[in-house]
Amino acid sequence: AFLLRGTSRALYEGSWELAYTDWPDGGSLSRLSKNLANHRGVAVVLVRACSAESEVLGAVIDGLQDTAGGVTGNTGSYLIALWPTLETFRCTGKGKQFAYLNSTNKKQPRGMGFGGDHTGFRMWFSPELTQVQVSQTDLTYVTGPLLPHTSSCTISRMEVWVVSPPSPQPRMVSKQSSNSSVHSGNQRSGQKK
């Protein structure tokens, strides 16, 4: 989490809450979708690959929700490779397929994807959340390798965190300014009579 906090102001200042993890929740797209429905904020999707290098990759998406086949997210979204190297792949401004999550609509691809389009996503999670497929390029995000030596892997671990914006600090009203506004209001109301 420490490295991720440095990639965005929202992640640095926000409050982190675990919304989904595969070990108690199982690999369930519908459970992930239901858990995200109860949260608002920036979603951080993290995956550890089941490989010799145990690569870690993911995505940071503002407002990731199950849209049953529609697009979610915005230009503040980005893809990340955390291990063996730390890289962020920000939006290019050319594409608008930030994120896709569909657990219910059987007429659209079921799964979770980032970048690309319905025919091929930059990063695609199977409906069982056991496999991830990646490519190095799409129109939405900057080109680069999410996985250094392969285009697909079995998922060893998966977590989805939701980062809520910090609570606004309560404003302190001084006693003097509070009394003056009340006093001024009384004068005005007295003048109208």
XYZ file of N, CA and C in Angstrom:
579
model
N 0.828 -1.198 0.000
C 0.000 0.000 0.000
C 0.865 1.252 0.000
N 2.033 1.178 0.639
C 2.899 2.343 0.722
C 3.303 2.838 -0.666
N 3.749 1.932 -1.541
C 4.141 2.334 -2.889
C 2.974 2.887 -3.676
N 1.814 2.278 -3.536
C 0.637 2.737 -4.268
C 0.196 4.126 -3.836
N 0.291 4.435 -2.568
C -0.124 5.745 -2.074
C 0.614 6.869 -2.794
N 1.843 6.620 -3.201
C 2.629 7.635 -3.881
C 2.258 7.852 -5.335
N 1.367 7.038 -5.899
C 1.008 7.176 -7.310
C -0.164 8.116 -7.547
N -0.838 8.544 -6.493
C -2.007 9.406 -6.664
C -2.331 10.126 -5.356
N -2.754 11.355 -5.462
C -3.136 12.133 -4.275
C -4.324 11.494 -3.559
N -5.297 10.979 -4.337
C -6.484 10.336 -3.745
C -6.080 9.130 -2.904
N -5.119 8.348 -3.384
C -4.667 7.173 -2.632
C -3.864 7.584 -1.408
N -3.123 8.675 -1.520
C -2.286 9.136 -0.416
C -3.126 9.688 0.733
N -4.163 10.462 0.394
C -4.952 11.139 1.423
C -6.178 10.368 1.886
N -6.618 9.396 1.098
C -7.873 8.707 1.387
C -7.778 7.637 2.459
N -8.956 7.119 2.803
C -9.093 6.064 3.806
C -9.313 4.734 3.073
N -8.444 3.749 3.316
C -8.470 2.465 2.617
C -9.350 1.459 3.345
N -10.189 0.751 2.556
C -11.031 -0.308 3.116
C -11.031 -1.493 2.150
N -10.803 -2.680 2.684
C -10.794 -3.879 1.862
C -12.227 -4.232 1.461
N -12.500 -4.231 0.155
C -13.848 -4.524 -0.334
C -13.995 -5.972 -0.796
N -12.894 -6.582 -1.232
C -12.962 -7.961 -1.730
C -11.577 -8.584 -1.640
N -11.542 -9.843 -1.273
C -10.320 -10.630 -1.356
C -10.716 -12.063 -1.681
N -9.882 -12.745 -2.420
C -10.262 -14.078 -2.877
C -10.216 -15.146 -1.790
N -9.418 -14.979 -0.749
C -9.310 -16.078 0.215
C -10.561 -16.286 1.049
N -11.286 -15.281 1.602
C -12.547 -15.643 2.253
C -13.739 -15.591 1.295
N -13.648 -14.735 0.264
C -14.793 -14.545 -0.631
C -14.822 -15.551 -1.775
N -13.716 -16.248 -2.027
C -13.651 -17.155 -3.170
C -13.561 -16.360 -4.451
N -13.233 -17.018 -5.548
C -13.148 -16.342 -6.837
C -14.527 -16.120 -7.407
N -15.185 -15.072 -6.966
C -16.577 -14.854 -7.362
C -16.779 -13.445 -7.903
N -17.068 -13.371 -9.196
C -17.331 -12.077 -9.824
C -18.592 -11.433 -9.251
N -19.613 -12.233 -8.970
C -20.847 -11.660 -8.416
C -20.612 -11.133 -7.002
N -19.799 -11.807 -6.203
C -19.475 -11.319 -4.861
C -18.682 -10.011 -4.944
N -17.717 -9.956 -5.854
C -16.946 -8.729 -6.066
C -17.878 -7.587 -6.441
N -18.785 -7.855 -7.364
C -19.739 -6.837 -7.807
C -20.620 -6.347 -6.660
N -21.144 -7.269 -5.862
C -21.997 -6.899 -4.719
C -21.213 -6.099 -3.688
N -19.978 -6.514 -3.418
C -19.162 -5.791 -2.443
C -18.844 -4.371 -2.919
N -18.594 -4.205 -4.205
C -18.298 -2.867 -4.731
C -19.537 -1.969 -4.720
N -20.717 -2.551 -4.827
C -21.952 -1.755 -4.824
C -22.132 -1.010 -3.503
N -21.524 -1.515 -2.444
C -21.653 -0.889 -1.123
C -20.583 0.153 -0.851
N -19.712 0.415 -1.813
C -18.601 1.339 -1.601
C -18.570 2.415 -2.673
N -18.131 3.590 -2.296
C -17.913 4.690 -3.239
C -16.489 5.174 -3.048
N -15.827 5.440 -4.129
C -14.461 5.938 -4.063
C -13.620 5.318 -5.154
N -12.320 5.414 -5.000
C -11.365 4.877 -5.958
C -11.120 3.407 -5.627
N -11.314 2.539 -6.610
C -11.069 1.111 -6.420
C -9.644 0.779 -6.847
N -8.962 -0.001 -6.018
C -7.606 -0.462 -6.309
C -7.680 -1.983 -6.435
N -7.514 -2.481 -7.653
C -7.555 -3.912 -7.936
C -6.113 -4.413 -7.984
N -5.780 -5.384 -7.140
C -4.421 -5.929 -7.081
C -4.438 -7.434 -7.261
N -3.512 -7.938 -8.063
C -3.434 -9.364 -8.354
C -1.984 -9.818 -8.253
N -1.777 -10.949 -7.582
C -0.456 -11.595 -7.583
C -0.565 -12.802 -8.504
N 0.387 -12.885 -9.433
C 0.392 -13.986 -10.392
C 0.950 -15.248 -9.759
N 0.449 -16.369 -10.232
C 0.941 -17.671 -9.790
C 2.032 -18.084 -10.789
N 3.230 -17.524 -10.589
C 4.344 -17.773 -11.506
C 5.642 -17.770 -10.715
N 6.730 -18.039 -11.399
C 8.040 -18.073 -10.734
C 8.408 -16.708 -10.157
N 8.016 -15.619 -10.841
C 8.358 -14.274 -10.379
C 7.305 -13.659 -9.467
N 6.140 -14.282 -9.348
C 5.033 -13.749 -8.532
C 4.750 -12.279 -8.828
N 4.587 -11.957 -10.102
C 4.321 -10.582 -10.512
C 3.065 -10.047 -9.825
N 3.059 -8.746 -9.595
C 1.892 -8.070 -9.021
C 1.491 -6.967 -9.987
N 0.211 -6.945 -10.350
C -0.303 -5.945 -11.273
C -1.715 -5.576 -10.867
N -2.256 -4.551 -11.499
C -3.616 -4.156 -11.169
C -4.058 -2.893 -11.854
N -5.075 -2.279 -11.265
C -5.665 -1.064 -11.826
C -6.188 -0.187 -10.701
N -6.208 1.102 -10.962
C -6.777 2.086 -10.040
C -7.881 2.786 -10.824
N -9.133 2.608 -10.378
C -10.290 3.090 -11.121
C -11.217 3.862 -10.191
N -11.565 5.072 -10.561
C -12.502 5.862 -9.773
C -13.922 5.388 -10.068
N -14.606 4.871 -9.040
C -16.010 4.485 -9.177
C -16.236 3.182 -9.911
N -15.415 2.172 -9.683
C -15.604 0.866 -10.323
C -16.906 0.243 -9.835
N -17.847 0.033 -10.749
C -19.145 -0.557 -10.445
C -19.538 -1.520 -11.559
N -20.407 -2.466 -11.238
C -20.932 -3.395 -12.238
C -21.931 -2.642 -13.098
N -21.581 -2.436 -14.358
C -22.446 -1.702 -15.280
C -23.158 -2.643 -16.247
N -23.052 -3.950 -16.033
C -23.697 -4.969 -16.869
C -23.349 -4.790 -18.346
N -22.121 -4.391 -18.610
C -21.669 -4.291 -19.996
C -21.304 -2.891 -20.429
N -21.416 -1.911 -19.554
C -21.042 -0.547 -19.900
C -19.680 -0.187 -19.334
N -19.223 1.007 -19.665
C -17.921 1.483 -19.223
C -18.069 2.237 -17.912
N -17.071 2.105 -17.049
C -17.028 2.836 -15.797
C -15.621 3.414 -15.640
N -15.436 4.353 -14.729
C -14.132 4.979 -14.535
C -14.047 6.324 -15.232
N -12.859 6.923 -15.190
C -12.645 8.224 -15.818
C -11.164 8.406 -16.135
N -10.774 9.585 -16.581
C -9.389 9.819 -17.008
C -8.386 9.789 -15.856
N -8.860 9.762 -14.616
C -7.963 9.608 -13.480
C -7.579 8.153 -13.236
N -8.142 7.236 -14.006
C -7.860 5.801 -13.873
C -6.493 5.476 -14.471
N -5.858 4.417 -13.974
C -4.599 3.960 -14.557
C -4.335 2.505 -14.199
N -3.479 1.891 -14.985
C -3.051 0.514 -14.758
C -1.698 0.543 -14.057
N -1.399 -0.519 -13.304
C -0.150 -0.548 -12.552
C 0.518 -1.910 -12.650
N 1.833 -1.887 -12.692
C 2.666 -3.081 -12.514
C 3.477 -2.788 -11.264
N 3.375 -3.629 -10.247
C 4.056 -3.370 -8.970
C 5.290 -4.230 -8.749
N 5.313 -5.421 -9.318
C 6.445 -6.298 -9.124
C 6.638 -7.121 -10.372
N 7.790 -7.263 -10.935
C 9.088 -6.950 -10.376
C 9.519 -5.492 -10.544
N 8.805 -4.705 -11.328
C 9.118 -3.276 -11.432
C 7.851 -2.475 -11.176
N 8.002 -1.263 -10.687
C 6.858 -0.382 -10.456
C 6.685 0.529 -11.663
N 5.536 0.402 -12.325
C 5.212 1.260 -13.458
C 3.737 1.602 -13.406
N 3.406 2.820 -13.792
C 2.010 3.223 -13.929
C 1.753 3.523 -15.397
N 0.584 3.153 -15.865
C 0.186 3.372 -17.251
C -1.064 4.250 -17.231
N -0.854 5.550 -17.346
C -1.928 6.544 -17.237
C -2.740 6.597 -18.527
N -3.854 7.323 -18.465
C -4.718 7.485 -19.638
C -4.026 8.323 -20.711
N -4.266 7.940 -21.950
C -3.685 8.656 -23.087
C -4.591 9.791 -23.560
N -5.890 9.702 -23.243
C -6.851 10.673 -23.756
C -7.439 10.264 -25.095
N -6.946 9.176 -25.683
C -7.427 8.715 -26.986
C -8.605 7.753 -26.877
N -8.618 6.901 -25.847
C -9.689 5.926 -25.668
C -10.466 6.194 -24.392
N -11.645 5.603 -24.277
C -12.494 5.818 -23.105
C -12.971 4.519 -22.458
N -12.293 3.412 -22.754
C -12.645 2.121 -22.152
C -11.832 1.959 -20.868
N -12.161 2.771 -19.857
C -11.383 2.777 -18.622
C -11.526 1.453 -17.881
N -12.742 1.046 -17.624
C -12.983 -0.194 -16.896
C -14.326 -0.772 -17.303
N -14.446 -2.073 -17.119
C -15.647 -2.823 -17.497
C -15.843 -3.905 -16.447
N -17.033 -3.982 -15.903
C -17.354 -5.032 -14.933
C -18.774 -5.513 -15.208
N -18.907 -6.790 -15.519
C -20.210 -7.361 -15.830
C -20.321 -8.740 -15.203
N -21.208 -8.868 -14.226
C -21.432 -10.176 -13.602
C -22.814 -10.724 -13.917
N -23.672 -9.940 -14.587
C -25.065 -10.349 -14.751
C -25.546 -10.444 -16.198
N -25.145 -9.555 -17.070
C -25.656 -9.505 -18.432
C -25.013 -10.605 -19.280
N -25.807 -11.614 -19.644
C -25.289 -12.758 -20.396
C -25.103 -12.447 -21.874
N -25.608 -11.299 -22.347
C -25.448 -10.925 -23.748
C -24.141 -10.164 -23.993
N -23.463 -9.807 -22.924
C -22.163 -9.127 -23.000
C -21.118 -10.029 -22.353
N -19.827 -9.812 -22.662
C -18.798 -10.636 -22.006
C -18.877 -10.499 -20.483
N -18.851 -11.624 -19.783
C -18.870 -11.607 -18.316
C -17.442 -11.670 -17.816
N -17.103 -10.738 -16.930
C -15.762 -10.647 -16.395
C -15.456 -9.196 -16.052
N -14.178 -8.915 -15.894
C -13.744 -7.562 -15.567
C -12.582 -7.216 -16.488
N -12.655 -6.036 -17.109
C -11.606 -5.642 -18.045
C -11.231 -4.184 -17.903
N -10.041 -3.867 -18.378
C -9.523 -2.504 -18.343
C -8.862 -2.213 -19.682
N -9.142 -1.037 -20.237
C -8.580 -0.667 -21.526
C -9.178 -1.483 -22.655
N -8.688 -1.272 -23.881
C -9.160 -2.026 -25.035
C -10.626 -1.778 -25.337
N -11.347 -2.856 -25.694
C -12.783 -2.777 -25.974
C -13.401 -4.154 -25.778
N -14.699 -4.298 -26.125
C -15.407 -5.568 -25.897
C -14.799 -6.743 -26.669
N -14.027 -6.454 -27.706
C -13.424 -7.542 -28.475
C -12.047 -7.927 -27.943
N -11.434 -7.078 -27.149
C -10.128 -7.382 -26.580
C -9.703 -6.306 -25.592
N -9.590 -6.673 -24.341
C -9.234 -5.728 -23.294
C -7.721 -5.709 -23.079
N -7.209 -4.613 -22.579
C -5.782 -4.522 -22.235
C -5.467 -5.470 -21.072
N -6.373 -5.523 -20.100
C -6.257 -6.461 -18.989
C -7.643 -7.054 -18.764
N -7.750 -8.378 -18.820
C -9.044 -9.061 -18.720
C -9.003 -10.138 -17.651
N -9.974 -10.101 -16.735
C -10.118 -11.112 -15.688
C -11.278 -12.030 -16.054
N -11.032 -13.340 -15.994
C -12.071 -14.318 -16.297
C -13.211 -14.184 -15.292
N -14.428 -14.651 -15.642
C -15.570 -14.558 -14.721
C -15.335 -15.272 -13.383
N -14.480 -16.277 -13.377
C -14.182 -17.003 -12.137
C -13.086 -16.309 -11.331
N -12.494 -15.253 -11.910
C -11.388 -14.497 -11.302
C -10.199 -15.392 -10.981
N -9.927 -16.339 -11.903
C -8.795 -17.249 -11.725
C -7.685 -16.990 -12.746
N -8.006 -16.304 -13.819
C -7.043 -16.026 -14.892
C -7.075 -14.537 -15.233
N -5.907 -14.014 -15.619
C -5.837 -12.651 -16.144
C -5.031 -12.699 -17.439
N -5.551 -12.005 -18.458
C -4.863 -11.884 -19.742
C -4.530 -10.415 -19.939
N -3.338 -10.145 -20.451
C -2.914 -8.758 -20.649
C -2.296 -8.589 -22.032
N -2.340 -7.367 -22.508
C -1.599 -6.996 -23.713
C -0.786 -5.751 -23.376
N 0.096 -5.364 -24.259
C 0.973 -4.236 -23.968
C 0.436 -2.906 -24.465
N -0.637 -2.939 -25.233
C -1.087 -1.691 -25.834
C -2.602 -1.644 -25.988
N -3.151 -0.450 -25.930
C -4.552 -0.154 -26.244
C -4.649 1.361 -26.388
N -5.806 1.869 -26.746
C -5.966 3.318 -26.926
C -6.140 4.080 -25.621
N -6.644 3.436 -24.586
C -6.977 4.137 -23.348
C -5.769 4.423 -22.480
N -4.863 3.476 -22.361
C -3.728 3.608 -21.437
C -2.391 3.615 -22.177
N -1.386 4.219 -21.578
C -0.039 4.286 -22.143
C 0.498 2.870 -22.373
N 1.217 2.683 -23.453
C 1.787 1.388 -23.825
C 2.881 0.960 -22.852
N 2.918 -0.342 -22.567
C 3.967 -0.900 -21.714
C 3.542 -2.252 -21.175
N 4.521 -3.048 -20.692
C 4.218 -4.407 -20.230
C 3.696 -4.448 -18.792
N 2.501 -5.001 -18.627
C 1.961 -5.242 -17.290
C 2.574 -6.504 -16.689
N 2.794 -7.499 -17.521
C 3.518 -8.719 -17.144
C 4.757 -8.760 -18.036
N 5.962 -8.918 -17.469
C 7.175 -8.790 -18.266
C 7.424 -9.908 -19.290
N 6.998 -11.143 -19.018
C 7.394 -12.248 -19.889
C 6.252 -13.059 -20.469
N 5.011 -12.648 -20.234
C 3.879 -13.455 -20.686
C 2.666 -12.561 -20.926
N 1.637 -13.116 -21.538
C 0.414 -12.354 -21.774
C -0.763 -12.881 -20.952
N -0.538 -13.930 -20.165
C -1.600 -14.429 -19.297
C -0.992 -15.154 -18.102
N -1.773 -15.255 -17.047
C -1.303 -15.982 -15.870
C -2.490 -16.405 -15.013
N -2.228 -17.375 -14.177
C -3.194 -17.798 -13.175
C -3.062 -16.851 -11.992
N -4.182 -16.501 -11.394
C -4.180 -15.584 -10.259
C -3.921 -16.370 -8.977
N -2.905 -15.963 -8.243
C -2.589 -16.570 -6.958
C -3.385 -15.902 -5.839
N -3.422 -14.587 -5.842
C -4.163 -13.794 -4.851
C -4.777 -12.581 -5.527
N -5.937 -12.172 -5.028
C -6.604 -10.982 -5.551
C -7.218 -10.211 -4.402
N -7.014 -8.885 -4.421
C -7.643 -7.989 -3.454
C -8.170 -6.775 -4.195
N -9.296 -6.257 -3.715
C -9.828 -4.999 -4.228
C -10.083 -4.100 -3.032
N -9.417 -2.976 -3.018
C -9.551 -1.979 -1.957
C -10.341 -0.805 -2.500
N -11.105 -0.149 -1.654
C -11.782 1.089 -2.026
C -11.221 2.184 -1.135
N -10.788 3.257 -1.773
C -10.194 4.378 -1.063
C -11.181 5.532 -1.094
N -11.710 5.866 0.079
C -12.683 6.959 0.204
C -11.940 8.268 0.403
N -12.513 9.370 -0.106
C -11.864 10.662 0.112
C -11.800 10.978 1.599
N -10.811 11.781 2.004
C -10.732 12.140 3.420
C -11.960 12.926 3.841
N -12.352 12.764 5.090
C -13.488 13.515 5.624
C -13.112 14.985 5.701
N -14.036 15.874 5.338
C -13.721 17.297 5.445
C -13.521 17.681 6.907
N -12.575 18.547 7.130
C -12.310 19.025 8.480
C -13.422 19.974 8.903
N -13.950 19.832 10.122
C -14.999 20.748 10.570
C -14.437 22.161 10.677
N -15.232 23.118 10.244
C -14.808 24.519 10.322
C -15.122 25.056 11.699
N -14.173 25.724 12.257
C -14.351 26.341 13.562
C -14.825 27.777 13.341
N -15.891 28.138 13.971
C -16.412 29.498 13.874
C -16.060 30.188 15.177
N -15.395 31.317 15.042
C -15.006 32.021 16.266
C -16.241 32.640 16.914
N -16.185 32.792 18.207
C -17.307 33.324 18.964
C -17.604 34.756 18.533
N -16.558 35.516 18.254
C -16.732 36.913 17.878
C -17.468 37.027 16.544
N -17.038 36.254 15.521
C -17.701 36.358 14.223
C -19.119 35.812 14.303
N -19.351 34.819 15.142
C -20.678 34.264 15.315
C -21.620 35.307 15.918
N -21.153 36.014 16.934
C -21.980 37.039 17.572
C -22.243 38.207 16.633
N -21.234 38.615 15.823
C -21.446 39.753 14.945
C -22.493 39.453 13.895
N -22.517 38.237 13.340
C -23.499 37.960 12.309
C -24.907 37.917 12.907
N -25.040 37.429 14.106
C -26.350 37.424 14.760
C -26.768 38.861 15.032
N -25.839 39.665 15.532
C -26.121 41.055 15.851
C -26.513 41.817 14.582
N -25.763 41.573 13.478
C -26.076 42.255 12.223
C -27.453 41.853 11.723
N -27.789 40.577 11.860
C -29.102 40.103 11.423
C -30.213 40.760 12.217
N -30.005 40.958 13.534
C -31.019 41.606 14.359
C -31.215 43.046 13.944
N -30.146 43.728 13.585
C -30.267 45.114 13.167
C -31.080 45.213 11.885
N -30.795 44.296 10.951
C -31.527 44.339 9.676
C -33.005 44.073 9.897
N -33.303 43.075 10.727
C -34.713 42.742 10.924
C -35.405 43.891 11.663
N -34.672 44.601 12.519
C -35.263 45.740 13.223
C -35.543 46.887 12.274
N -34.734 47.038 11.239
C -34.909 48.134 10.305
C -36.117 47.915 9.412
N -36.464 46.651 9.126
C -37.589 46.375 8.232
C -38.910 46.678 8.883
N -38.988 46.638 10.172
C -40.262 46.868 10.853
C -40.621 48.261 10.772
